PDB file of C-alpha atoms and ligand atoms in Angstrom:
ATOM      1  CA  MET A   1     121.115  97.178 131.221  1.00 43.00           C
ATOM      2  CA  SER A   2     119.059 100.603 129.833  1.00 67.00           C
ATOM      3  CA  ASN A   3     115.639  99.365 129.460  1.00 93.00           C
ATOM      4  CA  ILE A   4     115.547 100.316 125.948  1.00 95.00           C
ATOM      5  CA  ILE A   5     111.456  99.608 125.845  1.00 97.00           C
ATOM      6  CA  LEU A   6     111.130 102.545 128.444  1.00 98.00           C
ATOM      7  CA  ASN A   7     113.847 104.625 126.005  1.00 98.00           C
ATOM      8  CA  GLY A   8     112.068 104.295 123.631  1.00 98.00           C
ATOM      9  CA  VAL A   9     107.990 104.241 124.244  1.00 98.00           C
ATOM     10  CA  MET A  10     108.438 107.464 127.059  1.00 98.00           C
ATOM     11  CA  GLY A  11     110.381 109.094 123.789  1.00 98.00           C
ATOM     12  CA  LEU A  12     107.074 108.921 121.865  1.00 98.00           C
ATOM     13  CA  VAL A  13     104.671 109.787 124.445  1.00 98.00           C
ATOM     14  CA  VAL A  14     106.593 112.815 125.532  1.00 98.00           C
ATOM     15  CA  ALA A  15     106.707 114.414 121.961  1.00 98.00           C
ATOM     16  CA  ASP A  16     103.462 113.542 121.654  1.00 98.00           C
ATOM     17  CA  ALA A  17     102.682 116.036 124.461  1.00 97.00           C
ATOM     18  CA  LEU A  18     104.720 118.494 123.645  1.00 97.00           C
ATOM     19  CA  GLY A  19     102.815 118.228 120.301  1.00 97.00           C
ATOM     20  CA  VAL A  20      99.180 117.965 121.747  1.00 95.00           C
ATOM     21  CA  PRO A  21      98.550 121.762 122.294  1.00 93.00           C
ATOM     22  CA  VAL A  22      99.350 123.200 118.893  1.00 93.00           C
ATOM     23  CA  GLU A  23      97.920 120.594 116.445  1.00 93.00           C
ATOM     24  CA  PHE A  24      96.532 121.830 113.483  1.00 92.00           C
ATOM     25  CA  LYS A  25      98.282 124.775 113.910  1.00 94.00           C
ATOM     26  CA  ASP A  26     100.314 125.837 110.672  1.00 95.00           C
ATOM     27  CA  ARG A  27     103.731 126.057 110.746  1.00 96.00           C
ATOM     28  CA  SER A  28     103.956 129.789 109.641  1.00 95.00           C
ATOM     29  CA  ILE A  29     102.635 129.749 113.213  1.00 95.00           C
ATOM     30  CA  LEU A  30     104.993 128.342 114.651  1.00 95.00           C
ATOM     31  CA  LYS A  31     107.528 130.255 113.503  1.00 95.00           C
ATOM     32  CA  THR A  32     106.536 132.841 114.970  1.00 96.00           C
ATOM     33  CA  ASN A  33     105.910 131.521 118.313  1.00 95.00           C
ATOM     34  CA  PRO A  34     108.094 128.124 118.194  1.00 97.00           C
ATOM     35  CA  VAL A  35     107.428 125.266 121.329  1.00 96.00           C
ATOM     36  CA  THR A  36     109.779 125.415 123.143  1.00 96.00           C
ATOM     37  CA  GLY A  37     108.663 122.877 126.415  1.00 95.00           C
ATOM     38  CA  MET A  38     105.477 121.398 127.492  1.00 95.00           C
ATOM     39  CA  ARG A  39     102.351 123.778 127.186  1.00 94.00           C
ATOM     40  CA  GLU A  40      99.214 124.081 128.765  1.00 91.00           C
ATOM     41  CA  TYR A  41      95.508 124.319 126.879  1.00 86.00           C
ATOM     42  CA  GLY A  42      95.861 124.513 123.450  1.00 86.00           C
ATOM     43  CA  THR A  43      93.680 122.495 120.760  1.00 86.00           C
ATOM     44  CA  TYR A  44      92.345 120.186 123.331  1.00 86.00           C
ATOM     45  CA  ASN A  45      92.304 122.296 126.066  1.00 88.00           C
ATOM     46  CA  GLN A  46      94.095 120.058 128.573  1.00 89.00           C
ATOM     47  CA  PRO A  47      96.720 120.449 131.145  1.00 93.00           C
ATOM     48  CA  ALA A  48     100.407 120.148 130.252  1.00 94.00           C
ATOM     49  CA  GLY A  49     101.843 116.914 129.956  1.00 96.00           C
ATOM     50  CA  THR A  50      98.344 115.214 128.093  1.00 96.00           C
ATOM     51  CA  TRP A  51      99.255 112.696 125.574  1.00 97.00           C
ATOM     52  CA  SER A  52      96.652 111.613 123.496  1.00 97.00           C
ATOM     53  CA  ASP A  53      95.461 108.521 120.787  1.00 97.00           C
ATOM     54  CA  ASP A  54      99.344 108.170 119.633  1.00 98.00           C
ATOM     55  CA  SER A  55     100.420 106.735 122.911  1.00 98.00           C
ATOM     56  CA  SER A  56      97.284 105.589 124.248  1.00 98.00           C
ATOM     57  CA  MET A  57      97.123 103.077 121.573  1.00 98.00           C
ATOM     58  CA  THR A  58     101.044 102.498 121.707  1.00 98.00           C
ATOM     59  CA  LEU A  59     100.729 101.320 125.447  1.00 98.00           C
ATOM     60  CA  ALA A  60      97.262  99.629 124.824  1.00 98.00           C
ATOM     61  CA  LEU A  61      99.508  97.021 122.059  1.00 98.00           C
ATOM     62  CA  ALA A  62     102.628  97.380 124.773  1.00 98.00           C
ATOM     63  CA  ASP A  63     100.068  96.170 127.367  1.00 98.00           C
ATOM     64  CA  SER A  64      99.524  92.880 125.021  1.00 98.00           C
ATOM     65  CA  LEU A  65     102.116  92.137 124.344  1.00 98.00           C
ATOM     66  CA  ILE A  66     103.138  91.348 127.709  1.00 96.00           C
ATOM     67  CA  LYS A  67     100.250  88.615 126.925  1.00 95.00           C
ATOM     68  CA  GLY A  68     101.990  87.561 123.897  1.00 96.00           C
ATOM     69  CA  LEU A  69     101.337  88.324 120.492  1.00 97.00           C
ATOM     70  CA  ASP A  70      97.658  88.027 119.840  1.00 98.00           C
ATOM     71  CA  TYR A  71      96.033  90.003 118.144  1.00 98.00           C
ATOM     72  CA  LYS A  72      92.266  90.099 118.962  1.00 98.00           C
ATOM     73  CA  ASP A  73      93.651  90.960 123.038  1.00 98.00           C
ATOM     74  CA  ILE A  74      95.297  93.660 120.970  1.00 98.00           C
ATOM     75  CA  MET A  75      92.002  94.901 119.098  1.00 98.00           C
ATOM     76  CA  ASP A  76      90.630  94.491 122.581  1.00 98.00           C
ATOM     77  CA  ASN A  77      92.734  96.820 123.898  1.00 98.00           C
ATOM     78  CA  PHE A  78      91.831  99.437 121.548  1.00 98.00           C
ATOM     79  CA  ILE A  79      88.213  99.112 122.340  1.00 98.00           C
ATOM     80  CA  ARG A  80      88.912  99.303 125.764  1.00 98.00           C
ATOM     81  CA  TRP A  81      90.925 102.639 125.302  1.00 98.00           C
ATOM     82  CA  TYR A  82      88.083 104.172 122.942  1.00 97.00           C
ATOM     83  CA  ASP A  83      85.350 102.448 124.329  1.00 97.00           C
ATOM     84  CA  ASN A  84      86.245 102.720 128.821  1.00 97.00           C
ATOM     85  CA  GLY A  85      88.865 105.678 128.615  1.00 98.00           C
ATOM     86  CA  ASP A  86      91.413 102.822 129.075  1.00 98.00           C
ATOM     87  CA  PHE A  87      95.302 103.680 128.206  1.00 98.00           C
ATOM     88  CA  THR A  88      94.501 107.260 128.508  1.00 98.00           C
ATOM     89  CA  PRO A  89      95.601 109.946 130.915  1.00 97.00           C
ATOM     90  CA  HIS A  90      93.037 111.501 132.109  1.00 96.00           C
ATOM     91  CA  GLY A  91      90.255 107.894 131.730  1.00 96.00           C
ATOM     92  CA  GLU A  92      88.882 110.010 128.243  1.00 94.00           C
ATOM     93  CA  ALA A  93      89.798 109.149 124.420  1.00 94.00           C
ATOM     94  CA  PHE A  94      89.337 112.391 123.079  1.00 86.00           C
ATOM     95  CA  ASP A  95      90.628 112.013 119.614  1.00 88.00           C
ATOM     96  CA  ILE A  96      90.872 108.888 117.497  1.00 94.00           C
ATOM     97  CA  GLY A  97      91.393 109.078 113.656  1.00 95.00           C
ATOM     98  CA  GLY A  98      88.855 108.088 110.855  1.00 96.00           C
ATOM     99  CA  THR A  99      90.393 105.012 109.147  1.00 97.00           C
ATOM    100  CA  THR A 100      91.120 103.325 113.176  1.00 98.00           C
ATOM    101  CA  ARG A 101      87.467 104.383 114.075  1.00 98.00           C
ATOM    102  CA  GLU A 102      85.845 102.356 110.894  1.00 98.00           C
ATOM    103  CA  ALA A 103      88.514  99.577 111.545  1.00 98.00           C
ATOM    104  CA  LEU A 104      87.451  99.218 115.250  1.00 98.00           C
ATOM    105  CA  PHE A 105      83.261  99.500 114.312  1.00 98.00           C
ATOM    106  CA  ARG A 106      84.207  96.748 112.463  1.00 98.00           C
ATOM    107  CA  TYR A 107      85.915  95.071 115.225  1.00 98.00           C
ATOM    108  CA  LYS A 108      82.844  94.868 116.854  1.00 98.00           C
ATOM    109  CA  LYS A 109      80.672  93.715 114.386  1.00 98.00           C
ATOM    110  CA  GLY A 110      82.575  91.066 114.413  1.00 98.00           C
ATOM    111  CA  VAL A 111      85.435  91.270 111.636  1.00 98.00           C
ATOM    112  CA  SER A 112      88.725  89.571 112.135  1.00 98.00           C
ATOM    113  CA  PRO A 113      90.909  91.918 113.923  1.00 98.00           C
ATOM    114  CA  LEU A 114      93.609  91.171 110.757  1.00 98.00           C
ATOM    115  CA  GLU A 115      90.919  92.039 108.204  1.00 98.00           C
ATOM    116  CA  CYS A 116      89.359  95.030 110.158  1.00 98.00           C
ATOM    117  CA  GLY A 117      92.471  97.833 109.239  1.00 98.00           C
ATOM    118  CA  GLY A 118      91.187 100.267 105.820  1.00 98.00           C
ATOM    119  CA  LYS A 119      92.739  99.386 102.249  1.00 98.00           C
ATOM    120  CA  ASN A 120      91.722 102.157 100.724  1.00 97.00           C
ATOM    121  CA  GLU A 121      94.463 104.898  99.084  1.00 97.00           C
ATOM    122  CA  HIS A 122      92.325 107.201 101.030  1.00 97.00           C
ATOM    123  CA  ASP A 123      93.192 104.747 104.498  1.00 97.00           C
ATOM    124  CA  ASN A 124      96.802 105.546 104.441  1.00 98.00           C
ATOM    125  CA  GLY A 125      97.297 107.821 107.264  1.00 98.00           C
ATOM    126  CA  ASN A 126      99.810 107.265 110.260  1.00 98.00           C
ATOM    127  CA  GLY A 127      97.423 106.149 112.157  1.00 98.00           C
ATOM    128  CA  SER A 128      99.104 102.397 112.465  1.00 98.00           C
ATOM    129  CA  LEU A 129     102.816 104.024 112.112  1.00 98.00           C
ATOM    130  CA  MET A 130     102.109 106.117 115.852  1.00 98.00           C
ATOM    131  CA  ARG A 131     101.711 103.251 117.792  1.00 98.00           C
ATOM    132  CA  ILE A 132     103.877 100.212 115.788  1.00 98.00           C
ATOM    133  CA  LEU A 133     106.672 101.015 117.801  1.00 98.00           C
ATOM    134  CA  PRO A 134     106.331  98.014 120.601  1.00 98.00           C
ATOM    135  CA  ILE A 135     106.265  95.192 118.183  1.00 98.00           C
ATOM    136  CA  LEU A 136     109.966  95.935 117.709  1.00 97.00           C
ATOM    137  CA  PHE A 137     110.447  94.629 121.269  1.00 97.00           C
ATOM    138  CA  TYR A 138     108.442  91.776 120.955  1.00 96.00           C
ATOM    139  CA  ILE A 139     110.537  91.093 117.675  1.00 96.00           C
ATOM    140  CA  GLN A 140     113.793  91.232 119.120  1.00 94.00           C
ATOM    141  CA  ALA A 141     112.660  89.137 122.280  1.00 94.00           C
ATOM    142  CA  ILE A 142     111.172  86.113 119.961  1.00 93.00           C
ATOM    143  CA  TYR A 143     114.073  86.858 117.091  1.00 93.00           C
ATOM    144  CA  GLY A 144     116.987  88.245 118.820  1.00 87.00           C
ATOM    145  CA  VAL A 145     118.468  91.520 119.363  1.00 84.00           C
ATOM    146  CA  ASP A 146     120.252  91.452 115.883  1.00 81.00           C
ATOM    147  CA  PHE A 147     117.563  89.674 114.149  1.00 85.00           C
ATOM    148  CA  GLN A 148     117.443  89.884 110.398  1.00 84.00           C
ATOM    149  CA  GLU A 149     114.479  91.066 108.621  1.00 85.00           C
ATOM    150  CA  GLY A 150     112.439  88.539 106.943  1.00 90.00           C
ATOM    151  CA  GLU A 151     109.098  87.504 105.244  1.00 92.00           C
ATOM    152  CA  GLU A 152     108.304  86.130 109.225  1.00 95.00           C
ATOM    153  CA  ILE A 153     109.041  89.195 110.283  1.00 97.00           C
ATOM    154  CA  PHE A 154     107.560  91.644 108.302  1.00 98.00           C
ATOM    155  CA  GLU A 155     104.274  89.708 108.179  1.00 98.00           C
ATOM    156  CA  ILE A 156     104.377  90.272 112.396  1.00 98.00           C
ATOM    157  CA  ILE A 157     104.204  93.813 111.518  1.00 98.00           C
ATOM    158  CA  HIS A 158     102.452  93.888 108.775  1.00 98.00           C
ATOM    159  CA  ASN A 159      99.843  92.703 110.917  1.00 98.00           C
ATOM    160  CA  ILE A 160     100.024  94.809 113.463  1.00 98.00           C
ATOM    161  CA  SER A 161      99.332  97.439 111.303  1.00 98.00           C
ATOM    162  CA  SER A 162      96.065  96.063 109.480  1.00 98.00           C
ATOM    163  CA  LEU A 163      94.439  96.013 112.736  1.00 98.00           C
ATOM    164  CA  THR A 164      93.629  99.328 111.551  1.00 98.00           C
ATOM    165  CA  HIS A 165      95.599  99.957 108.740  1.00 98.00           C
ATOM    166  CA  GLY A 166      95.909  97.358 105.983  1.00 98.00           C
ATOM    167  CA  HIS A 167      97.411  99.436 102.532  1.00 98.00           C
ATOM    168  CA  LYS A 168      99.971  98.106 101.121  1.00 98.00           C
ATOM    169  CA  ARG A 169     102.244 101.457 101.517  1.00 98.00           C
ATOM    170  CA  SER A 170     101.179 101.910 105.168  1.00 98.00           C
ATOM    171  CA  LEU A 171     102.630  98.297 106.217  1.00 98.00           C
ATOM    172  CA  MET A 172     105.535  99.589 104.476  1.00 98.00           C
ATOM    173  CA  ALA A 173     105.696 102.338 105.777  1.00 98.00           C
ATOM    174  CA  CYS A 174     105.324  99.982 109.423  1.00 98.00           C
ATOM    175  CA  GLY A 175     108.225  97.508 108.612  1.00 98.00           C
ATOM    176  CA  ILE A 176     110.892 100.585 107.546  1.00 98.00           C
ATOM    177  CA  TYR A 177     110.073 102.500 110.991  1.00 98.00           C
ATOM    178  CA  ILE A 178     110.473  99.500 112.234  1.00 98.00           C
ATOM    179  CA  SER A 179     113.936  98.527 110.848  1.00 97.00           C
ATOM    180  CA  ILE A 180     115.400 101.710 110.943  1.00 97.00           C
ATOM    181  CA  ALA A 181     114.738 101.678 115.093  1.00 97.00           C
ATOM    182  CA  SER A 182     116.151  98.355 115.288  1.00 96.00           C
ATOM    183  CA  LYS A 183     119.130  99.745 113.915  1.00 96.00           C
ATOM    184  CA  LEU A 184     119.279 102.804 116.158  1.00 96.00           C
ATOM    185  CA  ILE A 185     119.231 100.889 118.862  1.00 91.00           C
ATOM    186  CA  SER A 186     122.750  99.505 118.506  1.00 82.00           C
ATOM    187  CA  GLU A 187     125.654 102.248 118.930  1.00 73.00           C
ATOM    188  CA  MET A 188     126.221 102.581 115.084  1.00 87.00           C
ATOM    189  CA  ASP A 189     126.476 106.354 113.474  1.00 94.00           C
ATOM    190  CA  LEU A 190     123.117 107.971 113.283  1.00 96.00           C
ATOM    191  CA  SER A 191     122.851 108.401 109.564  1.00 95.00           C
ATOM    192  CA  PHE A 192     124.714 105.100 109.040  1.00 95.00           C
ATOM    193  CA  SER A 193     121.997 103.459 111.592  1.00 96.00           C
ATOM    194  CA  VAL A 194     118.999 104.844 109.391  1.00 97.00           C
ATOM    195  CA  TRP A 195     120.418 104.111 105.741  1.00 96.00           C
ATOM    196  CA  SER A 196     120.871 100.835 106.955  1.00 95.00           C
ATOM    197  CA  GLY A 197     117.695 100.491 108.204  1.00 96.00           C
ATOM    198  CA  ILE A 198     115.557 101.899 104.889  1.00 97.00           C
ATOM    199  CA  TYR A 199     118.212 100.106 103.218  1.00 96.00           C
ATOM    200  CA  ASN A 200     117.005  96.823 104.287  1.00 96.00           C
ATOM    201  CA  ALA A 201     113.732  97.260 104.661  1.00 97.00           C
ATOM    202  CA  MET A 202     113.038  98.379 100.878  1.00 97.00           C
ATOM    203  CA  GLU A 203     115.096  95.594 100.112  1.00 97.00           C
ATOM    204  CA  TYR A 204     112.535  93.028 101.352  1.00 97.00           C
ATOM    205  CA  TYR A 205     109.544  94.989  99.530  1.00 98.00           C
ATOM    206  CA  ARG A 206     112.318  95.320  96.139  1.00 97.00           C
ATOM    207  CA  SER A 207     112.005  91.350  96.465  1.00 97.00           C
ATOM    208  CA  GLN A 208     108.269  91.264  96.963  1.00 97.00           C
ATOM    209  CA  GLU A 209     106.155  91.159  93.700  1.00 97.00           C
ATOM    210  CA  GLU A 210     103.589  92.271  95.692  1.00 97.00           C
ATOM    211  CA  PHE A 211     104.650  95.958  96.766  1.00 98.00           C
ATOM    212  CA  GLN A 212     106.081  97.016  93.827  1.00 98.00           C
ATOM    213  CA  CYS A 213     103.729  99.074  92.468  1.00 97.00           C
ATOM    214  CA  GLU A 214     104.498 101.376  96.231  1.00 98.00           C
ATOM    215  CA  LEU A 215     108.126 101.392  95.556  1.00 98.00           C
ATOM    216  CA  LYS A 216     108.385 104.853  93.905  1.00 98.00           C
ATOM    217  CA  TYR A 217     106.079 106.514  97.373  1.00 98.00           C
ATOM    218  CA  PHE A 218     109.248 106.223  99.201  1.00 98.00           C
ATOM    219  CA  SER A 219     112.422 107.117  96.666  1.00 97.00           C
ATOM    220  CA  ARG A 220     113.284 110.372  98.560  1.00 97.00           C
ATOM    221  CA  LEU A 221     113.741 107.992 101.822  1.00 97.00           C
ATOM    222  CA  GLU A 222     115.935 105.927  99.592  1.00 96.00           C
ATOM    223  CA  ASP A 223     117.984 109.086  97.946  1.00 95.00           C
ATOM    224  CA  LYS A 224     121.092 109.928  99.846  1.00 89.00           C
ATOM    225  CA  SER A 225     120.664 113.478 100.147  1.00 95.00           C
ATOM    226  CA  PHE A 226     117.045 113.296 101.425  1.00 98.00           C
ATOM    227  CA  LYS A 227     118.676 115.297 104.571  1.00 97.00           C
ATOM    228  CA  ASP A 228     119.066 118.198 102.627  1.00 98.00           C
ATOM    229  CA  LEU A 229     115.852 118.597 101.714  1.00 98.00           C
ATOM    230  CA  PRO A 230     115.001 121.950 102.166  1.00 98.00           C
ATOM    231  CA  ILE A 231     112.257 122.723 105.210  1.00 98.00           C
ATOM    232  CA  GLU A 232     109.782 123.530 102.702  1.00 97.00           C
ATOM    233  CA  GLU A 233     110.064 120.086 101.201  1.00 98.00           C
ATOM    234  CA  ILE A 234     108.723 118.317 104.468  1.00 98.00           C
ATOM    235  CA  LYS A 235     105.611 118.524 104.638  1.00 98.00           C
ATOM    236  CA  SER A 236     103.906 117.168 108.239  1.00 97.00           C
ATOM    237  CA  GLY A 237     100.043 116.455 107.315  1.00 96.00           C
ATOM    238  CA  GLY A 238      98.664 113.028 108.380  1.00 97.00           C
ATOM    239  CA  TYR A 239      99.727 110.981 105.305  1.00 98.00           C
ATOM    240  CA  VAL A 240     101.386 108.386 106.794  1.00 98.00           C
ATOM    241  CA  VAL A 241     104.892 108.595 103.640  1.00 98.00           C
ATOM    242  CA  ASP A 242     104.783 112.386 104.798  1.00 98.00           C
ATOM    243  CA  THR A 243     104.749 111.556 108.749  1.00 98.00           C
ATOM    244  CA  LEU A 244     107.816 108.909 107.910  1.00 98.00           C
ATOM    245  CA  GLU A 245     109.639 111.716 105.964  1.00 98.00           C
ATOM    246  CA  ALA A 246     109.153 114.397 108.858  1.00 98.00           C
ATOM    247  CA  ALA A 247     110.249 112.030 111.103  1.00 98.00           C
ATOM    248  CA  ILE A 248     113.506 110.890 109.307  1.00 98.00           C
ATOM    249  CA  TRP A 249     114.496 113.845 108.094  1.00 98.00           C
ATOM    250  CA  CYS A 250     114.330 115.191 111.584  1.00 98.00           C
ATOM    251  CA  LEU A 251     116.270 112.953 112.943  1.00 98.00           C
ATOM    252  CA  LEU A 252     118.533 113.379 111.221  1.00 98.00           C
ATOM    253  CA  ASN A 253     119.261 116.665 111.510  1.00 98.00           C
ATOM    254  CA  THR A 254     119.543 117.316 114.814  1.00 98.00           C
ATOM    255  CA  ASP A 255     121.899 115.862 117.493  1.00 97.00           C
ATOM    256  CA  SER A 256     119.575 115.301 120.378  1.00 98.00           C
ATOM    257  CA  TYR A 257     116.199 114.420 121.824  1.00 98.00           C
ATOM    258  CA  LYS A 258     115.730 117.819 122.448  1.00 98.00           C
ATOM    259  CA  SER A 259     116.137 119.079 119.470  1.00 98.00           C
ATOM    260  CA  CYS A 260     115.010 116.183 117.584  1.00 98.00           C
ATOM    261  CA  VAL A 261     111.669 116.108 119.032  1.00 98.00           C
ATOM    262  CA  LEU A 262     110.724 120.079 119.331  1.00 98.00           C
ATOM    263  CA  LYS A 263     112.192 120.162 115.519  1.00 98.00           C
ATOM    264  CA  ALA A 264     108.894 117.823 114.149  1.00 98.00           C
ATOM    265  CA  VAL A 265     106.310 119.483 116.997  1.00 98.00           C
ATOM    266  CA  ASN A 266     107.255 122.684 114.908  1.00 98.00           C
ATOM    267  CA  LEU A 267     106.888 121.981 111.587  1.00 98.00           C
ATOM    268  CA  GLY A 268     103.419 122.181 112.815  1.00 97.00           C
ATOM    269  CA  ARG A 269      99.582 120.541 111.407  1.00 96.00           C
ATOM    270  CA  ASP A 270     100.131 116.721 112.907  1.00 97.00           C
ATOM    271  CA  THR A 271     102.511 117.490 115.939  1.00 97.00           C
ATOM    272  CA  ASP A 272     101.192 115.577 118.517  1.00 97.00           C
ATOM    273  CA  THR A 273     102.330 112.582 115.365  1.00 98.00           C
ATOM    274  CA  VAL A 274     104.870 113.410 113.979  1.00 98.00           C
ATOM    275  CA  GLY A 275     106.360 114.504 117.345  1.00 98.00           C
ATOM    276  CA  ALA A 276     105.606 110.720 118.340  1.00 98.00           C
ATOM    277  CA  VAL A 277     107.191 109.309 115.973  1.00 98.00           C
ATOM    278  CA  VAL A 278     110.267 110.874 115.771  1.00 98.00           C
ATOM    279  CA  GLY A 279     110.171 110.826 119.783  1.00 98.00           C
ATOM    280  CA  GLY A 280     109.940 106.887 119.225  1.00 98.00           C
ATOM    281  CA  LEU A 281     113.537 106.634 116.995  1.00 98.00           C
ATOM    282  CA  ALA A 282     114.782 109.770 119.788  1.00 98.00           C
ATOM    283  CA  GLY A 283     114.362 108.083 122.189  1.00 98.00           C
ATOM    284  CA  LEU A 284     116.007 104.567 121.031  1.00 98.00           C
ATOM    285  CA  LYS A 285     118.636 106.554 120.692  1.00 97.00           C
ATOM    286  CA  TYR A 286     119.725 109.122 122.480  1.00 97.00           C
ATOM    287  CA  GLY A 287     117.879 107.206 125.866  1.00 97.00           C
ATOM    288  CA  TYR A 288     115.317 108.373 128.962  1.00 97.00           C
ATOM    289  CA  GLU A 289     117.896 110.170 130.401  1.00 97.00           C
ATOM    290  CA  ASN A 290     118.456 111.922 127.618  1.00 97.00           C
ATOM    291  CA  ILE A 291     114.595 113.487 127.816  1.00 98.00           C
ATOM    292  CA  PRO A 292     114.817 116.852 129.668  1.00 98.00           C
ATOM    293  CA  ASP A 293     113.353 116.251 133.206  1.00 98.00           C
ATOM    294  CA  GLU A 294     110.912 118.948 133.024  1.00 97.00           C
ATOM    295  CA  TRP A 295     109.562 117.180 130.535  1.00 98.00           C
ATOM    296  CA  LEU A 296     109.065 114.118 131.868  1.00 98.00           C
ATOM    297  CA  SER A 297     108.015 115.191 135.876  1.00 97.00           C
ATOM    298  CA  VAL A 298     104.761 116.756 133.746  1.00 97.00           C
ATOM    299  CA  ILE A 299     103.673 113.867 131.805  1.00 98.00           C
ATOM    300  CA  VAL A 300     100.182 112.198 132.820  1.00 98.00           C
ATOM    301  CA  LYS A 301     100.380 108.464 134.436  1.00 98.00           C
ATOM    302  CA  ARG A 302     104.036 108.625 134.511  1.00 98.00           C
ATOM    303  CA  GLY A 303     104.486 106.201 136.738  1.00 98.00           C
ATOM    304  CA  TYR A 304     102.124 103.701 135.003  1.00 98.00           C
ATOM    305  CA  ILE A 305     103.913 104.056 132.130  1.00 98.00           C
ATOM    306  CA  GLU A 306     107.155 103.520 133.275  1.00 97.00           C
ATOM    307  CA  ASN A 307     105.766 100.687 135.218  1.00 97.00           C
ATOM    308  CA  LEU A 308     104.226  98.505 132.483  1.00 97.00           C
ATOM    309  CA  CYS A 309     107.154  99.089 129.741  1.00 97.00           C
ATOM    310  CA  ASN A 310     109.080  97.681 133.326  1.00 97.00           C
ATOM    311  CA  GLU A 311     106.721  94.543 132.698  1.00 97.00           C
ATOM    312  CA  LEU A 312     106.757  94.210 129.180  1.00 97.00           C
ATOM    313  CA  LEU A 313     110.590  94.133 129.567  1.00 96.00           C
ATOM    314  CA  LYS A 314     110.670  91.500 132.431  1.00 95.00           C
ATOM    315  CA  THR A 315     108.616  89.313 129.654  1.00 93.00           C
ATOM    316  CA  MET A 316     110.842  90.055 126.730  1.00 91.00           C
ATOM    317  CA  GLN A 317     113.247  89.112 128.745  1.00 88.00           C
ATOM    318  CA  MET A 318     112.243  85.849 130.036  1.00 83.00           C
ATOM    319  CA  GLN A 319     111.455  85.436 126.103  1.00 78.00           C
ATOM    320  CA  ASN A 320     115.091  86.093 125.882  1.00 67.00           C
ATOM    321  CA  SER A 321     116.635  83.331 128.786  1.00 62.00           C
TER     322      SER A 321
HETATM  323 MG1   MG B 401      97.073 112.052 118.384  1.00 81.31          MG
END
C-alpha cells in the first residue's frame, strides 16, 4: 500500500523548500529568472533543501497525532518548535507569522488551546492552511478513507485551525482544503476531485447559519471557469483566500508534481507557503515516487521526515483495524 501520509507530507516539505530561497520575490523578477529546482541561500541565507515554518508546524502536528488528538499536546509541540527548534531542519526556527506568534504567546499565558487563535479579519493569513494537512489522516483513520463530510469532521478541522487562526474565513479555507485533499487520494479525474471537494465543503458551509457572511469570499472557487482565469488574476501573497485559490489554480493547470509546484513557486511573494499548500495536494495526487529524486536527495532531515510519516501511518492503520 502506498503511504499517503508520506505522499502528502513530503510533497508539502519539498515545495516549501523550493520556495524558501525566493520568498517575497516579485513575480516579474521570477519571470526573468524562474525557479527550476532547489536553490541555496537567497531570502533566508539557508542551504538547499531547507524547509520553513510551514513544514515544521505540519511535522509538529503529525508528531502529536501519533499519540491521538490532543489540542494541548499540539500546542506544546508548536512551542517546542518555536522555542527549542524541534521540528526544524537546522535546530532553529527562522520564521513565524504574526498571528501564529500571538497565538503561541496567548497559550503560554494560560489561554486554552482552542481560544488561542486570532479571530479578527486581519488574522486571515495562510498560517493555519499551511499546516492543516495531517488532520486528514487522523480523520480517515477514525471515520474511514471515504468519510462523508459532516459537522463532526468540520469541527475537528476548525479546531486545528483555531489553535492559531480562529476567524471563520480561515476555518473555511482549511475545511475546503481538507475536503479537496480527501478526494485527491482516490483515483478520480483531477478536476472532478477538486470540484467535488469544493462542492461538498461549500454545501456544508451553506447549510450553516454562522458561515453565511463568509460564503462570498470563496465564490471564485465555485465558478467552473476558475481554472481559466489568467495568471494576473491569481494573487500569491499571504492572505488565506489568495493562497487557497493560487494552490487550486496551479493544481488544475498542470499535470505533474514538478510542473505544479514550480508554477506555484514562480507566482512569487509567499512562495514557500503557496508551494507548501499546493505541494501537499500535488503529493497526494501524484505520489512520492513522482517527486524528482534530485529534489528529495537534498531535503534536510529527509530520513527523519520519512520515519515520522511511517510512524503516523502505522498508528493510523492500527486505529482502522
Ligand atoms: Mg514559511
